[in-house]
Coordinates of C-alpha atoms in Angstrom, one line a residue:
M1462 CA 105.2 130.0 98.9
N1463 CA 108.8 130.0 99.9
E1464 CA 111.4 127.2 100.3
V1465 CA 110.9 126.9 104.1
E1466 CA 107.1 126.4 103.7
V1467 CA 107.6 123.8 100.9
K1468 CA 110.1 121.9 103.1
R1469 CA 107.6 121.9 106.0
N1470 CA 104.8 120.7 103.6
V1471 CA 107.1 117.8 102.4
S1472 CA 107.9 116.8 106.0
L1473 CA 104.3 116.9 107.1
Y1474 CA 103.2 115.1 104.0
K1475 CA 105.5 112.2 104.8
W1476 CA 104.1 111.9 108.3
F1477 CA 100.5 112.1 107.0
F1478 CA 101.1 109.5 104.4
V1479 CA 102.1 107.0 107.0
L1480 CA 99.6 107.8 109.9
V1481 CA 96.5 108.1 107.8
E1482 CA 96.6 104.4 106.9
P1483 CA 95.4 101.6 109.3
L1484 CA 98.8 100.1 110.0
F1485 CA 98.0 96.9 111.8
I1486 CA 95.0 95.5 109.9
G1487 CA 96.4 94.2 106.6
P1488 CA 97.5 90.7 107.6
T1489 CA 94.1 89.6 109.0
L1490 CA 91.7 91.9 107.3
I1491 CA 89.8 89.3 105.2
F1492 CA 90.0 86.8 108.0
Y1493 CA 88.5 89.5 110.3
L1494 CA 85.7 90.3 107.9
Q1495 CA 84.8 86.6 107.6
H1496 CA 84.8 85.8 111.3
A1497 CA 84.0 89.1 113.1
G1498 CA 82.0 90.6 110.3
K1499 CA 80.2 87.3 109.5
M1500 CA 80.8 87.6 105.8
S1501 CA 81.5 85.0 103.1
L1502 CA 84.5 85.5 100.7
S1503 CA 82.1 85.9 97.8
H1504 CA 80.1 88.5 99.7
I1505 CA 83.3 90.4 100.5
Y1506 CA 84.3 90.6 96.8
I1507 CA 80.8 91.7 95.8
M1508 CA 80.6 94.3 98.6
E1509 CA 84.0 95.6 97.6
A1510 CA 82.9 95.8 94.0
I1511 CA 79.8 97.8 94.9
V1512 CA 81.7 100.2 97.1
V1513 CA 84.3 100.7 94.4
G1514 CA 81.5 101.4 92.0
G1515 CA 80.3 104.1 94.3
L1516 CA 83.8 105.5 94.4
V1517 CA 83.7 105.9 90.6
L1518 CA 80.8 108.4 91.0
L1519 CA 82.7 110.5 93.5
E1520 CA 86.2 110.4 92.1
I1521 CA 86.0 113.1 89.4
P1522 CA 83.7 115.5 91.2
S1523 CA 85.9 115.3 94.3
G1524 CA 89.1 115.9 92.2
A1525 CA 87.5 119.0 90.6
L1526 CA 86.4 120.2 94.1
A1527 CA 90.1 119.9 95.3
D1528 CA 91.3 121.8 92.3
L1529 CA 88.7 124.5 92.9
I1530 CA 88.6 125.1 96.7
G1531 CA 92.1 123.6 97.6
R1532 CA 93.6 120.2 98.3
K1533 CA 94.0 120.8 102.0
K1534 CA 90.3 121.0 102.7
T1535 CA 89.4 117.9 100.8
I1536 CA 92.3 115.9 102.3
L1537 CA 91.2 116.9 105.8
L1538 CA 87.6 115.8 105.1
G1539 CA 88.8 112.6 103.7
T1540 CA 91.0 112.0 106.8
L1541 CA 88.1 112.6 109.2
L1542 CA 85.9 110.1 107.2
M1543 CA 88.8 107.6 107.3
L1544 CA 88.8 107.9 111.1
G1545 CA 85.0 107.2 111.2
S1546 CA 85.4 104.2 108.9
K1547 CA 88.0 102.5 111.1
I1548 CA 86.0 103.0 114.3
F1549 CA 83.0 101.3 112.7
L1550 CA 85.2 98.5 111.4
T1551 CA 86.7 98.0 114.9
I1552 CA 83.3 97.4 116.5
A1553 CA 81.9 95.3 113.6
G1554 CA 79.8 92.4 114.7
S1555 CA 77.7 92.0 111.5
P1556 CA 77.9 92.8 107.8
V1557 CA 76.0 96.1 108.4
Y1558 CA 79.0 97.6 110.4
V1559 CA 81.3 96.5 107.6
W1560 CA 79.2 98.1 105.0
I1561 CA 79.0 101.4 106.9
S1562 CA 82.8 101.3 107.3
N1563 CA 83.4 100.7 103.6
I1564 CA 81.0 103.4 102.5
L1565 CA 82.8 105.9 104.8
W1566 CA 86.1 104.6 103.4
M1567 CA 84.8 105.1 99.8
I1568 CA 84.0 108.8 100.5
S1569 CA 87.3 109.3 102.3
L1570 CA 89.4 107.8 99.5
S1571 CA 87.6 109.9 96.9
M1572 CA 88.3 113.1 98.9
R1573 CA 92.0 112.2 99.2
S1574 CA 92.7 110.5 95.9
G1575 CA 94.4 112.8 93.5
A1576 CA 94.3 115.7 96.0
D1577 CA 97.3 114.4 98.1
S1578 CA 99.5 113.7 95.1
A1579 CA 98.6 117.1 93.5
F1580 CA 99.3 118.8 96.8
L1581 CA 102.8 117.4 97.0
Y1582 CA 103.6 118.0 93.3
D1583 CA 102.4 121.6 93.3
S1584 CA 104.2 122.4 96.6
L1585 CA 107.4 121.3 94.9
K1586 CA 106.6 123.1 91.7
K1587 CA 106.3 126.4 93.5
V1588 CA 110.0 126.4 94.2
G1589 CA 111.1 124.5 91.0
R1590 CA 111.7 121.2 92.7
E1591 CA 109.1 119.1 90.9
N1592 CA 111.8 116.8 89.5
E1593 CA 112.1 115.6 93.1
Y1594 CA 108.5 114.3 93.1
K1595 CA 109.3 110.7 92.4
K1596 CA 112.0 110.6 95.0
I1597 CA 109.9 112.2 97.7
E1598 CA 106.7 110.2 96.9
G1599 CA 108.8 107.0 96.8
A1600 CA 110.3 107.8 100.2
A1601 CA 106.9 108.6 101.7
F1602 CA 105.4 105.4 100.4
G1603 CA 108.6 103.6 101.6
N1604 CA 108.1 105.0 105.1
L1605 CA 104.5 103.7 105.1
L1606 CA 105.6 100.3 104.0
L1607 CA 108.4 100.0 106.6
T1608 CA 106.1 101.1 109.4
T1609 CA 103.4 98.7 108.2
A1610 CA 105.9 95.9 108.0
V1611 CA 106.9 96.4 111.7
C1612 CA 103.2 96.6 112.7
S1613 CA 102.3 93.6 110.6
L1614 CA 104.9 91.5 112.4
F1615 CA 102.7 91.7 115.6
A1616 CA 99.3 91.5 113.9
G1617 CA 99.0 87.7 113.7
F1618 CA 100.0 87.2 117.4
L1619 CA 97.7 90.0 118.5
S1620 CA 94.8 88.5 116.6
E1621 CA 95.3 85.2 118.4
I1622 CA 94.8 87.1 121.7
N1623 CA 91.8 89.1 120.4
I1624 CA 90.9 89.5 116.7
R1625 CA 90.0 93.2 117.3
I1626 CA 93.3 94.4 118.8
P1627 CA 95.0 95.2 115.5
F1628 CA 92.0 97.3 114.4
M1629 CA 92.0 99.2 117.7
L1630 CA 95.7 100.0 117.4
S1631 CA 95.2 101.5 114.0
I1632 CA 92.8 104.3 115.1
P1633 CA 95.3 106.6 117.1
G1634 CA 97.5 107.2 114.0
I1635 CA 94.6 108.3 111.8
F1636 CA 93.4 110.7 114.6
I1637 CA 96.9 112.3 114.7
S1638 CA 96.9 112.6 110.9
C1639 CA 93.9 114.9 111.1
F1640 CA 96.0 117.5 113.0
I1641 CA 98.8 117.1 110.5
V1642 CA 96.6 117.9 107.6
A1643 CA 95.3 121.0 109.4
S1644 CA 98.9 122.2 109.5
F1645 CA 99.5 122.0 105.8
K1646 CA 100.2 125.2 103.8
E1647 CA 98.1 125.4 100.7
P1648 CA 100.5 125.7 97.7
M1649 CA 98.1 127.6 95.5
Q1650 CA 95.4 130.2 95.7
T1651 CA 91.9 128.7 96.1
E1652 CA 88.4 130.0 95.3
K1653 CA 85.0 129.9 96.9
Y1654 CA 83.0 126.9 95.9
N1655 CA 81.1 127.4 92.6
F1656 CA 79.2 124.4 91.1
K1657 CA 79.4 125.7 87.6
K1658 CA 83.2 126.1 87.8
Q1659 CA 83.5 122.6 89.2
K1660 CA 81.3 121.2 86.4
D1661 CA 83.3 123.1 83.8
L1662 CA 86.6 121.9 85.2
M1663 CA 85.4 118.3 85.1
K1664 CA 84.3 118.7 81.5
I1665 CA 87.6 120.2 80.5
S1666 CA 89.6 117.5 82.3
I1667 CA 87.6 114.7 80.7
L1668 CA 88.2 116.2 77.2
F1669 CA 91.9 116.7 78.0
V1670 CA 92.2 113.0 78.8
K1671 CA 90.1 111.9 75.8
S1672 CA 92.3 113.8 73.4
R1673 CA 95.7 112.5 74.6
K1674 CA 96.7 109.0 73.7
K1675 CA 99.6 109.0 76.2
I1676 CA 97.3 109.9 79.1
K1677 CA 94.8 107.2 78.1
W1678 CA 97.6 104.6 77.9
I1679 CA 98.9 105.5 81.3
I1680 CA 95.4 105.2 82.8
A1681 CA 94.9 101.8 81.1
F1682 CA 98.1 100.5 82.5
A1683 CA 97.4 101.9 86.0
T1684 CA 94.0 100.2 85.8
L1685 CA 95.5 96.8 85.0
I1686 CA 97.9 97.0 87.8
S1687 CA 95.4 98.3 90.3
V1688 CA 92.6 95.9 89.5
S1689 CA 94.7 92.7 89.4
S1690 CA 96.5 93.7 92.6
K1691 CA 93.3 94.4 94.4
I1692 CA 91.7 91.1 93.4
W1693 CA 94.9 89.2 94.3
F1694 CA 95.1 91.0 97.7
F1695 CA 91.7 89.8 98.7
S1696 CA 92.7 86.2 98.0
Y1697 CA 95.7 86.3 100.3
N1698 CA 94.0 85.2 103.5
P1699 CA 91.7 82.6 101.9
Y1700 CA 94.8 81.1 100.1
F1701 CA 96.6 81.0 103.5
E1702 CA 93.7 79.1 104.9
L1703 CA 93.6 76.9 101.9
V1704 CA 97.2 75.8 102.4
E1705 CA 96.7 75.6 106.2
L1706 CA 99.1 78.4 107.2
D1707 CA 98.8 79.1 111.0
L1708 CA 97.2 82.5 111.8
R1709 CA 100.2 83.6 113.9
Y1710 CA 102.4 83.6 110.7
Y1711 CA 100.1 85.9 108.7
G1712 CA 101.7 88.9 110.2
I1713 CA 105.2 87.6 109.5
V1714 CA 104.4 87.0 105.8
F1715 CA 103.0 90.5 105.6
F1716 CA 106.1 91.9 107.3
F1717 CA 108.1 90.6 104.4
F1718 CA 105.5 91.9 101.9
N1719 CA 106.1 95.4 103.3
I1720 CA 109.8 95.2 103.6
I1721 CA 110.1 94.2 99.9
A1722 CA 107.7 96.9 98.8
W1723 CA 109.5 99.5 101.0
F1724 CA 112.9 98.7 99.3
F1725 CA 111.5 99.0 95.8
S1726 CA 109.5 102.2 96.7
C1727 CA 112.6 103.9 98.1
Y1728 CA 114.8 103.0 95.1
A1729 CA 112.2 103.2 92.4
Y1730 CA 113.7 106.3 90.8
I1731 CA 117.1 104.7 90.7
L1732 CA 115.9 101.4 89.3
E1733 CA 113.8 103.1 86.5
K1734 CA 117.0 105.0 85.3
K1735 CA 118.9 101.7 85.1
I1736 CA 116.3 99.5 83.4
N1737 CA 114.4 102.2 81.5
E1738 CA 110.7 103.0 81.3
R1739 CA 109.6 100.2 78.9
S1740 CA 111.5 97.5 80.8
S1741 CA 109.9 98.7 84.0
I1742 CA 106.4 98.3 82.5
V1743 CA 107.1 94.8 81.1
S1744 CA 108.6 93.7 84.4
M1745 CA 105.6 94.9 86.4
I1746 CA 103.2 93.0 84.2
L1747 CA 105.2 89.7 84.5
L1748 CA 105.7 90.1 88.2
I1749 CA 101.9 90.2 88.7
G1750 CA 100.5 87.9 86.0
A1751 CA 103.0 85.0 86.3
P1752 CA 102.9 84.5 90.1
I1753 CA 99.1 84.6 90.2
L1754 CA 99.0 81.9 87.5
L1755 CA 101.6 79.8 89.4
M1756 CA 99.7 80.1 92.7
G1757 CA 96.6 78.8 91.1
T1758 CA 98.3 76.0 89.4
F1759 CA 100.5 74.7 92.2
V1760 CA 98.6 75.1 95.5
S1761 CA 101.0 74.8 98.4
K1762 CA 102.6 76.7 101.3
I1763 CA 105.7 77.3 99.3
M1764 CA 103.7 79.2 96.6
I1765 CA 102.9 81.9 99.2
S1766 CA 106.3 83.1 98.3
M1767 CA 104.9 84.2 94.9
T1768 CA 103.1 87.0 96.6
F1769 CA 106.5 88.5 97.4
L1770 CA 106.9 89.3 93.7
Q1771 CA 103.7 91.3 93.6
N1772 CA 105.0 93.5 96.4
I1773 CA 108.0 94.5 94.2
V1774 CA 105.4 96.0 91.9
R1775 CA 103.4 97.4 94.9
G1776 CA 106.5 99.4 96.0
F1777 CA 107.6 100.5 92.6
V1778 CA 104.4 101.4 90.9
K1779 CA 103.2 104.4 93.0
P1780 CA 106.3 106.7 92.5
F1781 CA 106.7 105.4 88.9
L1782 CA 103.1 106.1 87.8
G1783 CA 102.9 109.3 89.9
G1784 CA 105.8 110.9 88.1
F1785 CA 104.8 109.4 84.7
L1786 CA 101.3 110.9 84.9
N1787 CA 102.1 114.2 86.6
H1788 CA 104.7 114.9 83.8
H1789 CA 101.9 114.9 81.2
I1790 CA 99.3 117.1 83.0
D1791 CA 98.9 120.7 84.0
S1792 CA 98.6 122.2 87.5
K1793 CA 95.1 123.7 86.9
N1794 CA 93.4 120.3 86.5
R1795 CA 96.0 118.0 88.1
A1796 CA 93.9 116.6 90.9
T1797 CA 90.9 116.2 88.5
V1798 CA 92.9 114.2 85.9
I1799 CA 94.4 112.0 88.6
S1800 CA 90.9 111.4 89.9
I1801 CA 89.8 110.5 86.4
K1802 CA 92.5 107.8 86.5
S1803 CA 91.2 106.6 89.8
A1804 CA 87.6 106.6 88.6
V1805 CA 88.5 104.5 85.5
A1806 CA 90.4 102.0 87.8
G1807 CA 87.4 102.0 90.2
L1808 CA 85.0 101.2 87.4
A1809 CA 87.1 98.4 86.3
C1810 CA 87.5 97.2 89.9
F1811 CA 83.7 97.3 90.2
F1812 CA 83.2 95.0 87.2
F1813 CA 86.1 92.6 87.8
L1814 CA 85.7 92.2 91.6
S1815 CA 82.0 91.4 91.0
L1816 CA 83.1 88.9 88.3
F1817 CA 85.7 87.3 90.5
G1818 CA 83.1 87.0 93.3
L1819 CA 80.8 85.1 90.9
F1820 CA 83.7 82.9 89.8
L1821 CA 84.2 81.9 93.5
K1822 CA 80.6 80.8 93.6
I1823 CA 81.2 78.5 90.7
W1824 CA 84.9 77.5 90.8
P1825 CA 87.4 77.0 93.6
L1826 CA 89.9 79.8 94.4
A1827 CA 92.8 78.0 92.7
F1828 CA 91.1 77.9 89.3
S1829 CA 89.9 81.5 89.6
L1830 CA 93.5 82.6 90.2
Q1831 CA 94.6 80.8 87.1
I1832 CA 92.0 82.7 85.0
L1833 CA 93.1 86.0 86.6
G1834 CA 96.8 85.3 85.9
V1835 CA 96.2 84.4 82.2
S1836 CA 94.0 87.5 81.8
V1837 CA 96.7 89.8 83.2
L1838 CA 99.4 88.5 80.9
I1839 CA 97.2 88.7 77.8
I1840 CA 96.0 92.3 78.5
G1841 CA 99.6 93.2 79.6
L1842 CA 101.0 92.0 76.2
F1843 CA 98.5 94.2 74.3
L1844 CA 99.4 97.3 76.4
V1845 CA 103.2 96.7 75.8
I1846 CA 102.5 96.5 72.0
Q1847 CA 100.5 99.8 72.2
Y1848 CA 103.2 101.4 74.3
R1849 CA 105.8 101.0 71.5
K1850 CA 103.4 102.8 69.1
I1851 CA 102.4 105.6 71.4
F1852 CA 105.6 106.5 73.3
R1853 CA 108.2 106.0 70.5

């Protein structure tokens, strides 16, 4: 692979990274599932937990498959399934449609998770540019956030006209992303599918993770951020309703979410150099745990602003963790190890989303958020203490 092909891959990857995501649905997703999909908030949490649990079963095998037959093929399959997922979501009129959509999303994410990051890193590594990974990944994620911000600005107003319009508008971009993936140039030689090799690669990768304290710590930290952020995200719309925020303003709030995340994604590599790795980790824990606790303690419209702090982490964490983890793993099992990270996070999501869904059956949203906030801060403190021992 030459410099021109790598440059083309990077350019296509940035476009793919933006268009594969449903750009308009974030601000009103939970509202949509409750009203169009006829689902309760507790049901949504439990459904998400079950789907994420299924994702755990697929993550590692799909990562090994990507390492074996090539990342391009698995990314393309995942993109096609994402298209099907959003079509079912757009026509949802009952929980059955939502379940089908989420199952397709689950398989889609397992195919793409790890494979896309590994594809970019190995493309850059072929020409000795792997040190640019954080910058490029941050820029790609930043482009996604900026585009989502603009789309979100209109989502609330469009939902007032017809609640399905934002979901319809998200489909064309995913369709185009299928053709973008088909144009990728595979950065490494691939093999014909062989189940034994896939199983052996999975075993080697699991043993690799098990024997390395640094990798295990990174996975534990990524899991804390991923799980707490996911639980918090699903509480956004219900919290907005709790404090009686008008639907038309949902999109405006999400616009600022994405602008903040965009800024911190684009400049993640600069910020990390200025405040160092350990300070970055401590800051991310505080910027998630403390705001959740405050939102649960003081329920009011002004506390919606606390969610802006979480979006600093949302923008910063992907390039930070991507570079952090890729630095400690080898090309031959890169996608598999990244998928192990996602599988661990998925298993934790399965358990804690289910638990939070049960909390909501017993306690109000505000008290449940207080429990979540305190838990994040306690677990985060433990991880920071371990970081000083492992990465000294």
